[in-house]
Short mmCIF file of C-alpha atoms in Angstrom, two decimals:
data_model
loop_
_atom_site.label_atom_id
_atom_site.label_comp_id
_atom_site.label_asym_id
_atom_site.label_seq_id
_atom_site.Cartn_x
_atom_site.Cartn_y
_atom_site.Cartn_z
CA GLN A 1 -9.65 0.31 23.08
CA LYS A 2 -7.63 -2.14 20.96
CA GLU A 3 -4.79 -3.89 23.02
CA VAL A 4 -2.27 -2.40 20.88
CA GLU A 5 -2.58 1.56 19.63
CA GLN A 6 0.11 2.33 16.83
CA ASP A 7 -0.87 6.27 15.19
CA PRO A 8 -1.34 5.10 10.98
CA GLY A 9 -0.14 8.52 10.75
CA PRO A 10 0.76 9.67 7.76
CA LEU A 11 4.21 11.00 8.77
CA SER A 12 6.44 12.99 5.99
CA VAL A 13 10.27 13.75 6.94
CA PRO A 14 13.12 15.53 5.07
CA GLU A 15 15.84 13.34 4.00
CA GLY A 16 18.62 13.56 7.38
CA ALA A 17 15.42 13.97 9.72
CA ILE A 18 15.51 12.00 12.85
CA VAL A 19 11.87 9.46 12.56
CA SER A 20 10.40 8.70 16.07
CA LEU A 21 7.41 6.29 15.93
CA ASN A 22 5.65 5.13 19.06
CA CYS A 23 2.53 2.68 19.94
CA THR A 24 1.01 1.96 23.46
CA TYR A 25 -0.10 -1.09 24.52
CA SER A 26 -2.53 -2.03 27.45
CA ASN A 27 -1.33 -5.70 28.51
CA SER A 28 1.30 -5.52 30.71
CA ALA A 29 2.07 -9.16 30.04
CA PHE A 30 3.68 -8.39 26.85
CA GLN A 31 7.12 -9.22 26.98
CA TYR A 32 8.37 -9.36 23.40
CA PHE A 33 8.51 -5.93 21.27
CA MET A 34 9.21 -6.38 17.77
CA TRP A 35 9.28 -3.70 14.72
CA TYR A 36 8.35 -4.48 11.24
CA ARG A 37 8.95 -2.86 8.06
CA GLN A 38 6.62 -3.22 5.69
CA TYR A 39 6.74 -1.48 1.48
CA SER A 40 4.19 -1.87 -0.10
CA ARG A 41 3.13 -5.62 -1.55
CA LYS A 42 5.63 -6.99 0.21
CA GLY A 43 5.63 -9.35 3.47
CA PRO A 44 6.69 -7.32 6.62
CA GLU A 45 10.43 -7.45 7.31
CA LEU A 46 11.88 -7.57 10.67
CA LEU A 47 13.72 -4.59 11.73
CA MET A 48 14.45 -5.44 16.07
CA TYR A 49 13.21 -7.11 18.91
CA THR A 50 13.61 -6.79 22.05
CA TYR A 51 12.61 -8.51 25.49
CA SER A 52 10.75 -6.67 28.27
CA SER A 53 12.68 -3.12 29.04
CA GLY A 54 15.07 -1.10 28.13
CA ASN A 55 17.33 -0.32 24.23
CA LYS A 56 18.06 -1.76 21.16
CA GLU A 57 20.61 -0.21 18.69
CA ASP A 58 21.07 -2.00 15.08
CA GLY A 59 23.15 1.02 12.98
CA ARG A 60 20.28 3.57 12.42
CA PHE A 61 17.61 2.39 14.03
CA THR A 62 17.34 2.66 17.87
CA ALA A 63 14.03 0.61 19.52
CA GLN A 64 13.09 1.56 22.83
CA VAL A 65 10.80 -0.26 25.58
CA ASP A 66 9.24 1.46 28.62
CA LYS A 67 7.41 -1.79 30.25
CA SER A 68 6.39 0.89 32.83
CA SER A 69 4.50 2.92 30.96
CA LYS A 70 3.75 0.76 28.10
CA TYR A 71 4.97 2.55 25.75
CA ILE A 72 7.41 1.26 22.58
CA SER A 73 9.50 3.36 20.34
CA LEU A 74 11.39 3.03 17.49
CA PHE A 75 14.00 5.65 15.99
CA ILE A 76 15.86 6.52 13.05
CA ARG A 77 19.19 8.71 12.34
CA ASP A 78 19.76 10.19 9.37
CA SER A 79 16.73 9.09 7.79
CA GLN A 80 16.68 8.26 3.74
CA PRO A 81 14.04 8.19 1.23
CA SER A 82 14.24 4.21 1.10
CA ASP A 83 13.28 4.31 4.59
CA SER A 84 9.61 5.10 3.18
CA ALA A 85 7.38 2.24 4.12
CA THR A 86 5.10 1.31 7.01
CA TYR A 87 6.56 0.50 10.45
CA LEU A 88 4.52 -1.87 12.33
CA CYS A 89 4.99 -2.59 15.86
CA ALA A 90 3.99 -6.10 16.69
CA MET A 91 4.36 -7.77 20.80
CA SER A 92 3.85 -11.55 22.45
CA LEU A 93 3.59 -12.80 25.77
CA ILE A 94 6.34 -15.72 24.51
CA GLN A 95 9.21 -15.85 21.60
CA GLY A 96 8.42 -17.99 19.43
CA ALA A 97 5.92 -20.21 18.24
CA GLN A 98 2.87 -17.29 19.79
CA LYS A 99 0.73 -14.84 17.98
CA LEU A 100 1.59 -11.03 17.71
CA VAL A 101 -0.81 -8.19 17.92
CA PHE A 102 -0.02 -5.80 15.86
CA GLY A 103 -0.68 -1.73 15.53
CA GLN A 104 -2.75 -0.42 13.19
CA GLY A 105 0.66 1.10 10.96
CA THR A 106 2.43 3.82 10.06
CA ARG A 107 3.02 4.65 6.66
CA LEU A 108 6.40 7.31 6.75
CA THR A 109 7.32 8.65 3.88
CA ILE A 110 10.83 10.67 3.42
CA ASN A 111 11.64 13.53 1.37
CA PRO A 112 14.63 13.39 -0.72
CA GLY B 1 18.58 -15.59 8.56
CA ALA B 2 15.57 -17.20 8.71
CA VAL B 3 13.52 -17.23 5.05
CA VAL B 4 10.01 -17.73 4.25
CA SER B 5 8.95 -17.97 1.01
CA GLN B 6 5.23 -17.66 -0.46
CA HIS B 7 3.82 -19.01 -3.85
CA PRO B 8 2.51 -17.57 -5.89
CA SER B 9 2.99 -13.68 -5.73
CA TRP B 10 0.04 -12.82 -7.82
CA VAL B 11 -2.94 -14.90 -8.12
CA ILE B 12 -6.23 -13.88 -10.77
CA CYS B 13 -9.18 -16.04 -10.80
CA LYS B 14 -13.21 -16.23 -11.88
CA SER B 15 -15.36 -16.40 -8.88
CA GLY B 16 -16.25 -20.01 -7.24
CA THR B 17 -12.31 -21.25 -8.22
CA SER B 18 -10.31 -22.76 -5.65
CA VAL B 19 -7.08 -20.99 -4.65
CA LYS B 20 -4.44 -23.10 -3.08
CA ILE B 21 -0.75 -21.16 -1.49
CA GLU B 22 1.73 -22.00 -0.30
CA CYS B 23 4.25 -21.34 2.48
CA ARG B 24 7.87 -22.49 3.26
CA SER B 25 10.15 -22.05 5.48
CA LEU B 26 13.11 -22.29 3.37
CA ASP B 27 16.50 -22.94 5.25
CA PHE B 28 14.84 -23.80 9.03
CA GLN B 29 11.64 -26.64 9.91
CA ALA B 30 8.58 -24.55 11.05
CA THR B 31 6.31 -26.79 12.92
CA THR B 32 4.27 -23.55 14.21
CA MET B 33 3.35 -21.18 10.94
CA PHE B 34 0.48 -18.36 10.88
CA TRP B 35 -1.71 -16.63 8.15
CA TYR B 36 -2.68 -13.29 8.18
CA ARG B 37 -4.76 -11.28 5.75
CA GLN B 38 -4.55 -7.65 5.09
CA PHE B 39 -6.70 -5.33 3.55
CA PRO B 40 -5.38 -2.04 2.38
CA LYS B 41 -3.78 0.39 4.56
CA GLN B 42 -4.90 -1.48 7.24
CA SER B 43 -2.40 -4.21 9.82
CA LEU B 44 -2.14 -7.90 9.64
CA MET B 45 -4.76 -9.52 10.39
CA LEU B 46 -4.39 -13.42 11.99
CA MET B 47 -6.58 -15.77 10.63
CA ALA B 48 -5.25 -18.93 11.69
CA THR B 49 -2.30 -20.89 13.39
CA SER B 50 -1.20 -23.77 11.39
CA ASN B 51 0.70 -26.63 13.49
CA GLU B 52 2.54 -29.64 11.69
CA GLY B 53 0.75 -32.65 12.00
CA SER B 54 -2.23 -31.49 13.53
CA LYS B 55 -5.08 -28.68 12.85
CA ALA B 56 -4.69 -25.69 12.24
CA THR B 57 -6.39 -23.24 15.40
CA TYR B 58 -8.55 -20.33 13.64
CA GLU B 59 -9.36 -17.25 15.32
CA GLN B 60 -12.90 -16.16 16.02
CA GLY B 61 -15.16 -14.96 12.87
CA VAL B 62 -12.42 -16.91 10.15
CA GLU B 63 -14.85 -19.85 8.48
CA LYS B 64 -12.50 -23.32 8.39
CA ASP B 65 -14.62 -24.41 5.50
CA LYS B 66 -14.07 -21.70 3.35
CA PHE B 67 -10.17 -21.47 4.67
CA LEU B 68 -8.95 -24.48 4.27
CA ILE B 69 -4.89 -24.83 6.29
CA ASN B 70 -2.61 -28.18 5.82
CA HIS B 71 0.48 -28.52 7.05
CA ALA B 72 1.54 -31.98 5.83
CA SER B 73 5.89 -30.96 6.81
CA LEU B 74 8.15 -28.92 9.10
CA THR B 75 8.55 -26.86 6.35
CA LEU B 76 5.66 -26.36 4.21
CA SER B 77 1.77 -24.50 4.78
CA THR B 78 -1.07 -24.54 2.19
CA LEU B 79 -3.70 -22.14 2.51
CA THR B 80 -6.74 -22.76 -0.11
CA VAL B 81 -9.26 -19.96 -0.32
CA THR B 82 -12.42 -22.84 -1.85
CA SER B 83 -14.96 -21.54 -3.85
CA ALA B 84 -13.74 -17.59 -3.84
CA HIS B 85 -15.46 -14.89 -4.22
CA PRO B 86 -14.83 -11.42 -4.48
CA GLU B 87 -15.30 -10.19 -0.90
CA ASP B 88 -11.85 -12.94 -0.86
CA SER B 89 -9.98 -10.52 -2.30
CA SER B 90 -6.73 -9.48 -0.18
CA PHE B 91 -2.97 -9.94 0.51
CA TYR B 92 -2.84 -12.82 2.70
CA ILE B 93 0.83 -12.96 4.01
CA CYS B 94 2.62 -15.97 6.38
CA SER B 95 5.14 -15.87 8.97
CA ALA B 96 6.89 -18.67 10.88
CA PRO B 97 9.79 -18.08 13.93
CA GLY B 98 13.01 -18.67 13.48
CA VAL B 99 14.91 -21.22 15.17
CA GLY B 100 18.22 -20.95 17.53
CA TRP B 101 19.05 -21.57 20.88
CA PHE B 102 16.59 -18.84 22.14
CA ASN B 103 13.38 -18.50 20.84
CA GLN B 104 13.07 -16.11 17.64
CA PRO B 105 10.52 -13.59 16.08
CA GLN B 106 8.91 -14.32 13.48
CA HIS B 107 9.68 -14.13 10.28
CA PHE B 108 7.14 -13.14 7.13
CA GLY B 109 7.02 -14.37 3.41
CA ASP B 110 6.30 -11.69 0.39
CA GLY B 111 2.65 -12.41 0.62
CA THR B 112 0.41 -13.33 -1.80
CA ARG B 113 -1.59 -10.83 -3.33
CA LEU B 114 -5.48 -12.27 -4.24
CA SER B 115 -7.98 -10.37 -6.39
CA ILE B 116 -11.48 -12.70 -7.48
CA LEU B 117 -12.93 -11.22 -10.94
#
Protein backbone atom coordinates (compact mmCIF):
# COMPACT_ATOMS: atom_id res chain seq x y z
CA GLN A 1 0.00 0.00 0.00
CA LYS A 2 1.32 3.44 -0.94
CA GLU A 3 1.82 5.97 1.80
CA VAL A 4 -0.32 8.50 -0.11
CA GLU A 5 -3.10 7.45 -2.46
CA GLN A 6 -4.50 9.73 -5.13
CA ASP A 7 -6.79 8.81 -8.00
CA PRO A 8 -4.83 9.54 -11.18
CA GLY A 9 -7.98 10.22 -13.19
CA PRO A 10 -8.19 11.56 -15.80
CA LEU A 11 -10.99 13.83 -14.64
CA SER A 12 -12.89 15.91 -17.17
CA VAL A 13 -15.51 18.51 -16.19
CA PRO A 14 -17.28 21.40 -17.92
CA GLU A 15 -16.18 24.98 -17.36
CA GLY A 16 -17.78 26.52 -14.29
CA ALA A 17 -18.15 23.23 -12.43
CA ILE A 18 -16.93 22.63 -8.90
CA VAL A 19 -14.00 20.24 -8.87
CA SER A 20 -13.18 17.99 -5.94
CA LEU A 21 -9.75 16.36 -5.71
CA ASN A 22 -8.81 14.02 -2.90
CA CYS A 23 -5.98 12.12 -1.28
CA THR A 24 -5.83 9.59 1.49
CA TYR A 25 -2.78 8.70 3.50
CA SER A 26 -1.68 6.09 5.98
CA ASN A 27 0.92 7.85 8.16
CA SER A 28 -0.89 9.60 10.99
CA ALA A 29 2.29 11.55 11.79
CA PHE A 30 1.94 13.80 8.74
CA GLN A 31 1.34 17.36 9.88
CA TYR A 32 1.74 19.52 6.77
CA PHE A 33 -0.34 19.14 3.66
CA MET A 34 0.20 20.77 0.30
CA TRP A 35 -1.47 20.92 -3.07
CA TYR A 36 0.61 21.61 -6.14
CA ARG A 37 -0.51 22.27 -9.69
CA GLN A 38 1.69 21.07 -12.52
CA TYR A 39 1.28 22.06 -16.13
CA SER A 40 2.77 19.88 -18.82
CA ARG A 41 6.58 20.06 -18.89
CA LYS A 42 6.71 22.50 -15.99
CA GLY A 43 7.63 22.18 -12.35
CA PRO A 44 4.93 21.92 -9.67
CA GLU A 45 3.49 25.23 -8.52
CA LEU A 46 2.39 25.56 -4.89
CA LEU A 47 -1.34 26.23 -4.62
CA MET A 48 -2.23 25.67 -1.01
CA TYR A 49 -0.63 24.47 2.18
CA THR A 50 -2.19 23.74 5.54
CA TYR A 51 -1.07 22.62 8.93
CA SER A 52 -2.96 19.88 10.75
CA SER A 53 -6.74 19.65 10.38
CA GLY A 54 -9.02 22.37 9.11
CA ASN A 55 -9.96 24.40 6.07
CA LYS A 56 -8.10 27.05 4.14
CA GLU A 57 -9.49 29.21 1.37
CA ASP A 58 -7.68 31.22 -1.27
CA GLY A 59 -9.80 32.70 -4.02
CA ARG A 60 -11.46 29.88 -5.93
CA PHE A 61 -9.48 27.22 -4.07
CA THR A 62 -10.35 25.56 -0.77
CA ALA A 63 -8.16 22.98 0.95
CA GLN A 64 -9.56 20.70 3.63
CA VAL A 65 -7.70 18.37 5.95
CA ASP A 66 -9.37 15.72 8.09
CA LYS A 67 -6.63 14.08 10.10
CA SER A 68 -9.04 11.76 11.90
CA SER A 69 -9.95 10.19 8.55
CA LYS A 70 -6.49 10.71 7.01
CA TYR A 71 -8.16 12.46 4.10
CA ILE A 72 -7.40 15.73 2.36
CA SER A 73 -9.31 17.55 -0.35
CA LEU A 74 -8.91 20.42 -2.76
CA PHE A 75 -11.99 22.15 -4.14
CA ILE A 76 -11.92 24.40 -7.17
CA ARG A 77 -14.93 26.65 -7.66
CA ASP A 78 -15.95 28.19 -10.98
CA SER A 79 -13.40 26.05 -12.79
CA GLN A 80 -11.69 27.56 -15.82
CA PRO A 81 -9.96 25.95 -18.82
CA SER A 82 -6.72 27.39 -17.45
CA ASP A 83 -7.15 25.11 -14.42
CA SER A 84 -6.50 22.13 -16.68
CA ALA A 85 -3.36 20.55 -15.24
CA THR A 86 -2.16 17.74 -13.01
CA TYR A 87 -2.82 18.30 -9.33
CA LEU A 88 -0.47 16.71 -6.82
CA CYS A 89 -1.09 16.35 -3.14
CA ALA A 90 1.98 16.25 -0.92
CA MET A 91 2.56 15.93 2.78
CA SER A 92 5.36 15.92 5.30
CA LEU A 93 6.08 15.38 8.94
CA ILE A 94 7.43 18.89 9.41
CA GLN A 95 7.56 21.93 7.17
CA GLY A 96 10.53 23.30 5.33
CA ALA A 97 13.61 21.21 4.70
CA GLN A 98 11.80 17.91 4.94
CA LYS A 99 11.08 15.22 2.40
CA LEU A 100 7.70 15.47 0.77
CA VAL A 101 5.61 12.42 0.06
CA PHE A 102 3.54 12.89 -3.08
CA GLY A 103 0.38 11.38 -4.36
CA GLN A 104 0.33 10.08 -7.91
CA GLY A 105 -1.34 13.24 -9.22
CA THR A 106 -4.77 13.72 -10.81
CA ARG A 107 -4.98 14.89 -14.41
CA LEU A 108 -7.78 17.42 -14.69
CA THR A 109 -9.29 18.84 -17.87
CA ILE A 110 -11.79 21.69 -17.84
CA ASN A 111 -13.81 21.75 -21.04
CA PRO A 112 -14.95 25.14 -22.40
CA GLY B 1 7.34 34.47 -3.13
CA ALA B 2 10.32 32.18 -3.24
CA VAL B 3 11.63 31.57 -6.74
CA VAL B 4 13.67 28.56 -7.76
CA SER B 5 15.35 28.63 -11.14
CA GLN B 6 16.62 25.64 -13.09
CA HIS B 7 18.95 25.59 -16.04
CA PRO B 8 18.92 24.32 -18.71
CA SER B 9 15.23 23.70 -19.32
CA TRP B 10 15.94 21.14 -22.03
CA VAL B 11 19.07 19.31 -23.05
CA ILE B 12 19.72 16.70 -25.69
CA CYS B 13 23.03 14.88 -25.75
CA LYS B 14 24.70 11.74 -26.93
CA SER B 15 24.99 8.59 -24.89
CA GLY B 16 28.11 8.53 -22.74
CA THR B 17 28.35 12.25 -22.09
CA SER B 18 27.88 13.94 -18.73
CA VAL B 19 25.23 16.57 -18.19
CA LYS B 20 25.10 19.20 -15.46
CA ILE B 21 21.83 20.73 -14.26
CA GLU B 22 21.78 23.83 -12.07
CA CYS B 23 19.23 24.76 -9.43
CA ARG B 24 19.30 28.26 -7.97
CA SER B 25 17.30 29.94 -5.25
CA LEU B 26 16.90 33.45 -6.67
CA ASP B 27 15.78 35.59 -3.78
CA PHE B 28 16.56 33.51 -0.74
CA GLN B 29 19.19 31.19 0.69
CA ALA B 30 18.66 27.45 0.75
CA THR B 31 20.84 25.23 2.88
CA THR B 32 18.82 22.27 1.66
CA MET B 33 17.53 21.50 -1.80
CA PHE B 34 15.87 18.41 -3.18
CA TRP B 35 16.26 16.67 -6.52
CA TYR B 36 13.41 14.73 -8.09
CA ARG B 37 12.94 12.67 -11.18
CA GLN B 38 9.63 12.39 -12.99
CA PHE B 39 8.64 9.99 -15.74
CA PRO B 40 5.74 10.78 -18.09
CA LYS B 41 2.35 10.69 -16.38
CA GLN B 42 3.93 9.72 -13.09
CA SER B 43 4.51 11.51 -9.84
CA LEU B 44 7.76 12.94 -8.57
CA MET B 45 10.33 10.53 -7.20
CA LEU B 46 12.80 11.94 -4.71
CA MET B 47 16.37 11.16 -5.73
CA ALA B 48 18.44 12.97 -3.15
CA THR B 49 18.66 15.74 -0.60
CA SER B 50 21.34 18.30 -1.29
CA ASN B 51 22.97 19.90 1.75
CA GLU B 52 25.09 23.03 1.53
CA GLY B 53 28.65 22.33 2.56
CA SER B 54 28.21 18.61 3.08
CA LYS B 55 27.48 15.41 1.21
CA ALA B 56 24.14 14.79 -0.35
CA THR B 57 21.80 12.16 1.03
CA TYR B 58 20.59 9.73 -1.61
CA GLU B 59 17.39 7.75 -1.61
CA GLN B 60 17.52 3.99 -1.73
CA GLY B 61 18.21 2.71 -5.21
CA VAL B 62 19.72 5.94 -6.54
CA GLU B 63 23.32 5.54 -7.72
CA LYS B 64 25.55 8.09 -6.04
CA ASP B 65 28.27 7.79 -8.66
CA LYS B 66 25.77 8.20 -11.45
CA PHE B 67 24.02 11.27 -10.09
CA LEU B 68 26.59 13.59 -8.57
CA ILE B 69 25.23 16.40 -6.43
CA ASN B 70 27.16 19.47 -5.35
CA HIS B 71 25.76 22.21 -3.13
CA ALA B 72 28.67 24.61 -2.98
CA SER B 73 26.80 27.76 -2.02
CA LEU B 74 23.61 28.81 -0.27
CA THR B 75 21.91 29.55 -3.56
CA LEU B 76 23.18 26.86 -5.94
CA SER B 77 22.93 23.10 -6.14
CA THR B 78 24.00 21.11 -9.18
CA LEU B 79 23.09 17.63 -10.37
CA THR B 80 25.49 15.96 -12.80
CA VAL B 81 24.32 12.89 -14.66
CA THR B 82 27.55 11.09 -15.47
CA SER B 83 28.00 8.89 -18.52
CA ALA B 84 24.35 9.34 -19.39
CA HIS B 85 22.46 6.63 -21.25
CA PRO B 86 19.02 6.59 -22.87
CA GLU B 87 17.44 5.15 -19.70
CA ASP B 88 18.51 8.31 -17.87
CA SER B 89 16.21 10.35 -20.10
CA SER B 90 13.65 11.95 -17.83
CA PHE B 91 12.35 15.18 -16.34
CA TYR B 92 14.53 16.35 -13.45
CA ILE B 93 13.14 18.87 -10.96
CA CYS B 94 14.66 20.57 -7.95
CA SER B 95 12.99 22.22 -4.98
CA ALA B 96 13.92 24.33 -2.00
CA PRO B 97 11.99 25.35 1.11
CA GLY B 98 11.18 29.05 1.36
CA VAL B 99 12.24 31.15 4.31
CA GLY B 100 10.22 33.28 6.65
CA TRP B 101 9.12 33.71 10.20
CA PHE B 102 7.52 30.27 10.02
CA ASN B 103 8.73 27.21 8.19
CA GLN B 104 7.76 27.56 4.58
CA PRO B 105 6.69 24.93 2.06
CA GLN B 106 8.92 23.85 -0.78
CA HIS B 107 9.00 25.67 -4.08
CA PHE B 108 9.97 23.95 -7.29
CA GLY B 109 11.99 24.87 -10.30
CA ASP B 110 10.53 24.50 -13.77
CA GLY B 111 12.41 21.29 -14.40
CA THR B 112 14.99 20.09 -16.91
CA ARG B 113 14.01 17.78 -19.68
CA LEU B 114 16.92 15.46 -20.41
CA SER B 115 16.99 13.43 -23.61
CA ILE B 116 19.85 11.03 -24.22
CA LEU B 117 20.26 9.78 -27.77
